[in-house]
mmCIF file of C-alpha atoms in Angstrom:
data_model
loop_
_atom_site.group_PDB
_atom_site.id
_atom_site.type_symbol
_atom_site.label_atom_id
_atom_site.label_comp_id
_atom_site.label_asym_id
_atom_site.label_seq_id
_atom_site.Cartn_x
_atom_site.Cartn_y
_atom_site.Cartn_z
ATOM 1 C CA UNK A 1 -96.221 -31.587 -53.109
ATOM 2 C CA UNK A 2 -95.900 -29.183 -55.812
ATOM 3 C CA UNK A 3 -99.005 -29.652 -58.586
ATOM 4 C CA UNK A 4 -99.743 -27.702 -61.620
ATOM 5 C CA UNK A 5 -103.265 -27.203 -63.690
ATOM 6 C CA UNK A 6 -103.522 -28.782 -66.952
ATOM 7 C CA UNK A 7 -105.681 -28.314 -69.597
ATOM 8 C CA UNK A 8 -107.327 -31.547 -71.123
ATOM 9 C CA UNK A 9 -106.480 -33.640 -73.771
ATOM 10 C CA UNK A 10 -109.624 -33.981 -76.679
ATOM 11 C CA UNK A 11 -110.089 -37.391 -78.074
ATOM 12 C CA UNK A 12 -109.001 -36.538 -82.102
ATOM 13 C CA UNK A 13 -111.615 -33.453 -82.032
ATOM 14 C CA UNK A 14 -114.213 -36.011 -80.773
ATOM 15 C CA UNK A 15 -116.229 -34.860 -77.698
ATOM 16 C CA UNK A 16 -113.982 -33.727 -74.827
ATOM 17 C CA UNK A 17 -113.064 -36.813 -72.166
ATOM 18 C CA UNK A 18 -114.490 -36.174 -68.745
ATOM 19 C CA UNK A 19 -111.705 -35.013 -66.174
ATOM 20 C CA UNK A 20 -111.687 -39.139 -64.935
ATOM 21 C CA UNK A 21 -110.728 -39.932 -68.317
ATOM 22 C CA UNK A 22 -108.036 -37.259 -69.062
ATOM 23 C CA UNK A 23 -106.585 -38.701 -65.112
ATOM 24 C CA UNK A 24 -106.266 -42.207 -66.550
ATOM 25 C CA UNK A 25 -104.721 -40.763 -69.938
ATOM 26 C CA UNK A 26 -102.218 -38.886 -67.916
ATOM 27 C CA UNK A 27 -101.295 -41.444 -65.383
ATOM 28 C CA UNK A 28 -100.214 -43.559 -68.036
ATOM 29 C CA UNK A 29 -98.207 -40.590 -70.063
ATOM 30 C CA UNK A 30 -96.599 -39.858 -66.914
ATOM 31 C CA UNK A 31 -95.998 -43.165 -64.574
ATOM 32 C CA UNK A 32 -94.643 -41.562 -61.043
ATOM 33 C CA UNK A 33 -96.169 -38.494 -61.459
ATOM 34 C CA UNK A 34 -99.582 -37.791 -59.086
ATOM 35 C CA UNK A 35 -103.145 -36.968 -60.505
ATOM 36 C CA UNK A 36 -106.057 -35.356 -58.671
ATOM 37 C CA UNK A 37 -108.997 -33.447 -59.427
ATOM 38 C CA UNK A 38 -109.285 -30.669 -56.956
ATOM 39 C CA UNK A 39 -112.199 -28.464 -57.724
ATOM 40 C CA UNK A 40 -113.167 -29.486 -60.885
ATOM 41 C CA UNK A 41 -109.301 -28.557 -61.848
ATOM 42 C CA UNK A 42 -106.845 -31.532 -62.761
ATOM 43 C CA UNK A 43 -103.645 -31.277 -61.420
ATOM 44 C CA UNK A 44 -100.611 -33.672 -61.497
ATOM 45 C CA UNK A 45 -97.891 -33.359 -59.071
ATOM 46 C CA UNK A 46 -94.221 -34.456 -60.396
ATOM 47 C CA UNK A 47 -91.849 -37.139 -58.516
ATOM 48 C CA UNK A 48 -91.290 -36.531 -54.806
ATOM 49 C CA UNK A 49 -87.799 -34.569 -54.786
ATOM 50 C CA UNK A 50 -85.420 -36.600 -52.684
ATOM 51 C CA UNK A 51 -85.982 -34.707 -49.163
ATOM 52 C CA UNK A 52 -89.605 -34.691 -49.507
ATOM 53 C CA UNK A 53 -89.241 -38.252 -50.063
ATOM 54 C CA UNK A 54 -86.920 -38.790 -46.998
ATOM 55 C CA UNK A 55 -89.575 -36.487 -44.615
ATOM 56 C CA UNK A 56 -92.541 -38.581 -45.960
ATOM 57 C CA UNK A 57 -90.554 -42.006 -44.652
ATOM 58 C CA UNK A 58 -89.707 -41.059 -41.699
ATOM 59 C CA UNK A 59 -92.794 -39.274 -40.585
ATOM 60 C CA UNK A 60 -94.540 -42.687 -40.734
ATOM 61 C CA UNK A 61 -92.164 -43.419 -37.583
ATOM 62 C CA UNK A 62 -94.078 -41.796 -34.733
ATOM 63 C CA UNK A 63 -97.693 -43.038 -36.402
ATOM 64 C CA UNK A 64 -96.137 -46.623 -36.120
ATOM 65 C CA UNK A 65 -95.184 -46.017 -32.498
ATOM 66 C CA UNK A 66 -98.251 -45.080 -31.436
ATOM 67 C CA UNK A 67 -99.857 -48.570 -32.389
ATOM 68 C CA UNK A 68 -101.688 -47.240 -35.860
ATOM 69 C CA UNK A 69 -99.997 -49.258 -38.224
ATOM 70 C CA UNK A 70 -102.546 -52.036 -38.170
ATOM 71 C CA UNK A 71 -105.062 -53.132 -35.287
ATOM 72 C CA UNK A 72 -108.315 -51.133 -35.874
ATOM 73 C CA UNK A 73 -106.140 -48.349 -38.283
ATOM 74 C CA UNK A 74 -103.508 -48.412 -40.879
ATOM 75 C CA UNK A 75 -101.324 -45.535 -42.349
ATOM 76 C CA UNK A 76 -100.810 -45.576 -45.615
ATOM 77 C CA UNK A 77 -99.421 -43.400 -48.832
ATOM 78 C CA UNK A 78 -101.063 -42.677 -52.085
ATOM 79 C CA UNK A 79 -104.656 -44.181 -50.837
ATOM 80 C CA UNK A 80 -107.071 -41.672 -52.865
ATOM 81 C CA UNK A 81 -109.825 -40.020 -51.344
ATOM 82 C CA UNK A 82 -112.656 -39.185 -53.038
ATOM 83 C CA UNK A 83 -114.077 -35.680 -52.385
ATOM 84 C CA UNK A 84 -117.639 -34.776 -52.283
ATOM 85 C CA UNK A 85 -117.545 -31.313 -53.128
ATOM 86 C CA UNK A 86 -117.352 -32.300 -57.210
ATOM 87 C CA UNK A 87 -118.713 -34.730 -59.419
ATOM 88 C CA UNK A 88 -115.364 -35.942 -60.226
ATOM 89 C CA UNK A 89 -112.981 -34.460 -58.040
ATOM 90 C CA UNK A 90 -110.404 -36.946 -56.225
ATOM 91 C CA UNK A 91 -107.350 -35.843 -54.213
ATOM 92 C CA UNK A 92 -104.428 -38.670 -53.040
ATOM 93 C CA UNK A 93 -102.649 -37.205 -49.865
ATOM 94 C CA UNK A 94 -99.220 -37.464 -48.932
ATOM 95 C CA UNK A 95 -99.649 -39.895 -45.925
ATOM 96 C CA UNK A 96 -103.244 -40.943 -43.844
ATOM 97 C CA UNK A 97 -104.482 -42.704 -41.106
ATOM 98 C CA UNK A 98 -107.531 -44.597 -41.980
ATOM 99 C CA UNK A 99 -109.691 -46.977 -40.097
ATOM 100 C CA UNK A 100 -109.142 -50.514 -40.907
ATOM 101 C CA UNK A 101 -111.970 -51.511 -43.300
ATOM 102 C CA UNK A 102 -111.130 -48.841 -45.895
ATOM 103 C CA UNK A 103 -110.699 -51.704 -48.245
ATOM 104 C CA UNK A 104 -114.869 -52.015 -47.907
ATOM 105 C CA UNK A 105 -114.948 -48.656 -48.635
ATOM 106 C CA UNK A 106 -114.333 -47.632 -52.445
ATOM 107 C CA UNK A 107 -116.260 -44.891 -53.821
ATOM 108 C CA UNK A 108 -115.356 -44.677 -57.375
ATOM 109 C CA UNK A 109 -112.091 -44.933 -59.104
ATOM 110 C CA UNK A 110 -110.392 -46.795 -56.591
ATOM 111 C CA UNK A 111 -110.528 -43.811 -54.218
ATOM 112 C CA UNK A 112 -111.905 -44.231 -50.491
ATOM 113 C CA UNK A 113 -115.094 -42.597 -48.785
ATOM 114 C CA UNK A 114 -114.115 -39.419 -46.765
ATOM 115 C CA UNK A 115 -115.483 -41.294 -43.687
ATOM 116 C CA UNK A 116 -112.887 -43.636 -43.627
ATOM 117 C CA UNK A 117 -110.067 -41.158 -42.942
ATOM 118 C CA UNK A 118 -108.746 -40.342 -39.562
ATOM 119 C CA UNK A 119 -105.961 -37.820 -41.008
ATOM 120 C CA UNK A 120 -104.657 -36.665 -43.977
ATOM 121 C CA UNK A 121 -100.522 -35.546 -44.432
ATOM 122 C CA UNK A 122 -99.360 -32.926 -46.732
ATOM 123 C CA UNK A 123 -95.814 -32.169 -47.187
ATOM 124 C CA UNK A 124 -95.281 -28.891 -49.058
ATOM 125 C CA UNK A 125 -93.182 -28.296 -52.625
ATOM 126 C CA UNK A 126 -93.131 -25.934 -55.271
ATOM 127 C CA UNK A 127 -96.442 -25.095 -55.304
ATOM 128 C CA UNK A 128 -96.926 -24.945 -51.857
ATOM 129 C CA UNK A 129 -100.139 -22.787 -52.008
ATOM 130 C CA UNK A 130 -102.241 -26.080 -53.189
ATOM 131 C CA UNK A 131 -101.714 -27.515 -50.091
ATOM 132 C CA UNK A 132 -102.417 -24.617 -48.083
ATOM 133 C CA UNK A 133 -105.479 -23.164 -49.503
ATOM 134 C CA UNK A 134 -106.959 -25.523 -52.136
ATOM 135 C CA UNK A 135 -106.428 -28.546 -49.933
ATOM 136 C CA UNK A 136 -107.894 -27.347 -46.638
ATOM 137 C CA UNK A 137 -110.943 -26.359 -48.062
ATOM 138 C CA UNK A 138 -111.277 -30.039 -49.803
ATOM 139 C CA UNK A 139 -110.470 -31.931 -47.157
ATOM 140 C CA UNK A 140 -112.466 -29.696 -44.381
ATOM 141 C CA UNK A 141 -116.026 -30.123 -46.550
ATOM 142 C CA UNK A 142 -114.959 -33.734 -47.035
ATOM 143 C CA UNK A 143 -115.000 -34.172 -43.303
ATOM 144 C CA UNK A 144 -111.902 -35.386 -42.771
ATOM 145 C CA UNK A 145 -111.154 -34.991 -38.688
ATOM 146 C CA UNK A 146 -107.469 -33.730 -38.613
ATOM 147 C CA UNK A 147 -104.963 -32.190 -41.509
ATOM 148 C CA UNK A 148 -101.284 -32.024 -40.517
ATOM 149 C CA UNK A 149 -99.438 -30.148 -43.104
ATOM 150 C CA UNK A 150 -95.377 -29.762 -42.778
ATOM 151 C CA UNK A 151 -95.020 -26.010 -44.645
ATOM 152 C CA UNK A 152 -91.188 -26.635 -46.045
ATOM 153 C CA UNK A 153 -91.142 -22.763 -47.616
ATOM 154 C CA UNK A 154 -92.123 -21.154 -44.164
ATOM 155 C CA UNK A 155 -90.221 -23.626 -41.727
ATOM 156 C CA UNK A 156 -94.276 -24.476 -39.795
ATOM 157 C CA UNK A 157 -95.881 -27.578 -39.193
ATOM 158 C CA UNK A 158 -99.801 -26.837 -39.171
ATOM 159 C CA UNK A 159 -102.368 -28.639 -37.797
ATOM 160 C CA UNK A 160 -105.743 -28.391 -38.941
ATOM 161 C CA UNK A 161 -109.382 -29.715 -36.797
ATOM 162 C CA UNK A 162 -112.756 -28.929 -36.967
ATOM 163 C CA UNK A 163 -113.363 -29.335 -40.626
ATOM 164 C CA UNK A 164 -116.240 -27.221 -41.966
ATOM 165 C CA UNK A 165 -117.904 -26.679 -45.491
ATOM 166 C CA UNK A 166 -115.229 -23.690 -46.105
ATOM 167 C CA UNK A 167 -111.942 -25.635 -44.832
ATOM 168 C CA UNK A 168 -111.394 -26.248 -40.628
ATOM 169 C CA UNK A 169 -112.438 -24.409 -37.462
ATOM 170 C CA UNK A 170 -108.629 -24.922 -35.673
ATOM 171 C CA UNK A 171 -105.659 -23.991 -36.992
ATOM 172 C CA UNK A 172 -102.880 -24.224 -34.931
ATOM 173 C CA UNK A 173 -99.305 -23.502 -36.234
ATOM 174 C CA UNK A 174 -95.976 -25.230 -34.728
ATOM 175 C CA UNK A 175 -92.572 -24.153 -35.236
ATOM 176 C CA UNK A 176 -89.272 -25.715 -34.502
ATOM 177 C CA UNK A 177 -88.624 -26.522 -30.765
ATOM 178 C CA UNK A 178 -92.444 -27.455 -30.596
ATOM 179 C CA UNK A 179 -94.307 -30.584 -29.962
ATOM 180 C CA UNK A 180 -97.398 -31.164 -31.698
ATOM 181 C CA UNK A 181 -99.601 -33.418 -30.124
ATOM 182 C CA UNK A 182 -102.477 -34.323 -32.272
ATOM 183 C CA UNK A 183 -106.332 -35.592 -31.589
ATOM 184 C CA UNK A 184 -106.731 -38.577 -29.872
ATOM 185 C CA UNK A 185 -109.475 -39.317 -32.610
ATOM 186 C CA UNK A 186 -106.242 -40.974 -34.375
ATOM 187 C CA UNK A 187 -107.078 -43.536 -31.791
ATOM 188 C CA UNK A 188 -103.877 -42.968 -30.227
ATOM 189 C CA UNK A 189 -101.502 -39.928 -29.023
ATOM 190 C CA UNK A 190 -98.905 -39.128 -31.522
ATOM 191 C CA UNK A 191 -96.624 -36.475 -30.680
ATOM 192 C CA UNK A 192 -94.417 -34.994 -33.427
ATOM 193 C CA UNK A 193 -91.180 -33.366 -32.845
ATOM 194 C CA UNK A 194 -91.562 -30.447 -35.428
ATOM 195 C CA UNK A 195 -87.740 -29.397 -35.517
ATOM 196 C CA UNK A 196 -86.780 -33.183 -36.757
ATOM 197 C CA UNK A 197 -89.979 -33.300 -39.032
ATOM 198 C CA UNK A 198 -88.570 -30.014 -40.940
ATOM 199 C CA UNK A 199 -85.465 -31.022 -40.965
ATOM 200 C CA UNK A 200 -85.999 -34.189 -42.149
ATOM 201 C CA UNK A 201 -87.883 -33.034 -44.992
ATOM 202 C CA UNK A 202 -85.431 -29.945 -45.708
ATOM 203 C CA UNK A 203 -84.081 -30.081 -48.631
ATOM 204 C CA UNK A 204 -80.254 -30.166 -49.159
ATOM 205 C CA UNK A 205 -77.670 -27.859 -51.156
ATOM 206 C CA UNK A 206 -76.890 -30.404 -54.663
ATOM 207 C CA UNK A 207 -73.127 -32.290 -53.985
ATOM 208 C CA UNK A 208 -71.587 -31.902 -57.596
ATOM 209 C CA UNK A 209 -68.022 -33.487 -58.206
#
């Protein structure tokens, strides 16, 4: 999803509010909007357009049909993940696949320990470099075992193993006509058409009367 930097409000020239504080002012300035804290930077994301919102739904489908939706994993949207490489720093992917238990699992802030994540979904926007870059090196020092990210700009699903300090060890890009079959660490094989997954999440030329 597209994200943008922001520079922090100041409690009425006061001492500055720690990043966790200007996230809760801004959630609440802007409700549907997503905040994270990716290296030591605070982003917020804006609304889902309406084809990122349609990809995201139906890219659940194949997760479901592999048996993850409950049992020993769930997938889920918006769960937040706390990230380890920052005192305060938080992301909130797109979609995951976490064990069962997260719920036992809070670190701070209502976000989830690394460990409990299986996979983490990105599905690009505007600033589609966040995603690609910034994101890959969060989630690869967090540990996180597999990062699927559906590039809308350059038409490429990417999927991402072997997470290291600096990001992940295998990258492996898909393109339409492709089947991506992803880690059986999941705890199940998933197979994901990449031609319907892009254009499911293409966006549209605007209908105007």
């Amino acid at each position: 999803m597209s994200a943008a930097a922001v520079e922090g409000p100041y409690a009425g020239g006061h001492k500055p509010l720690t990043l966790l504080e200007q996230a809760d002012q801004l959630m609440k300035q802007l409700p549907g909007h997503r905040v994270e804290i990716l290296g030591g930077v605070l982003t917020v994301t804006p609304p889902p357009d309406p084809a990122h919102a349609k990809g995201l739904s139906r890219l659940r489908r194949p997760f479901v049909a592999a048996g993850l939706d409950g049992g020993e994993t769930e997938i889920l949207e918006g769960l937040g993940l706390w990230l380890p490489d920052g005192p305060e720093d938080f992301a909130v992917p797109d979609l995951c696949v976490v064990d069962a238990d997260f719920e036992d699992h809070v670190i701070e802030y209502e976000c989830c320990d690394p460990a409990v994540f299986r996979m983490v979904l990105e599905i690009t926007s505007g600033n589609y470099a966040n995603d690609l870059r910034t994101k890959v090196t969060a989630y690869g020092a967090a540990g996180v075992p597999v990062y699927v990210i559906v590039d809308r700009k350059h038409e490429r699903l990417h999927v991402l193993t072997g997470p290291m300090k600096d990001g992940y060890g295998v990258h492996r890009v898909h393109v339409a006509g492709e089947k991506a079959v992803l880690p059986g660490s999941l705890g199940a094989e998933v197979r994901l058409d990449v031609a319907q997954i892009l254009d499911d999440a293409r966006r549209r030329a605007a209908h105007r009367p």
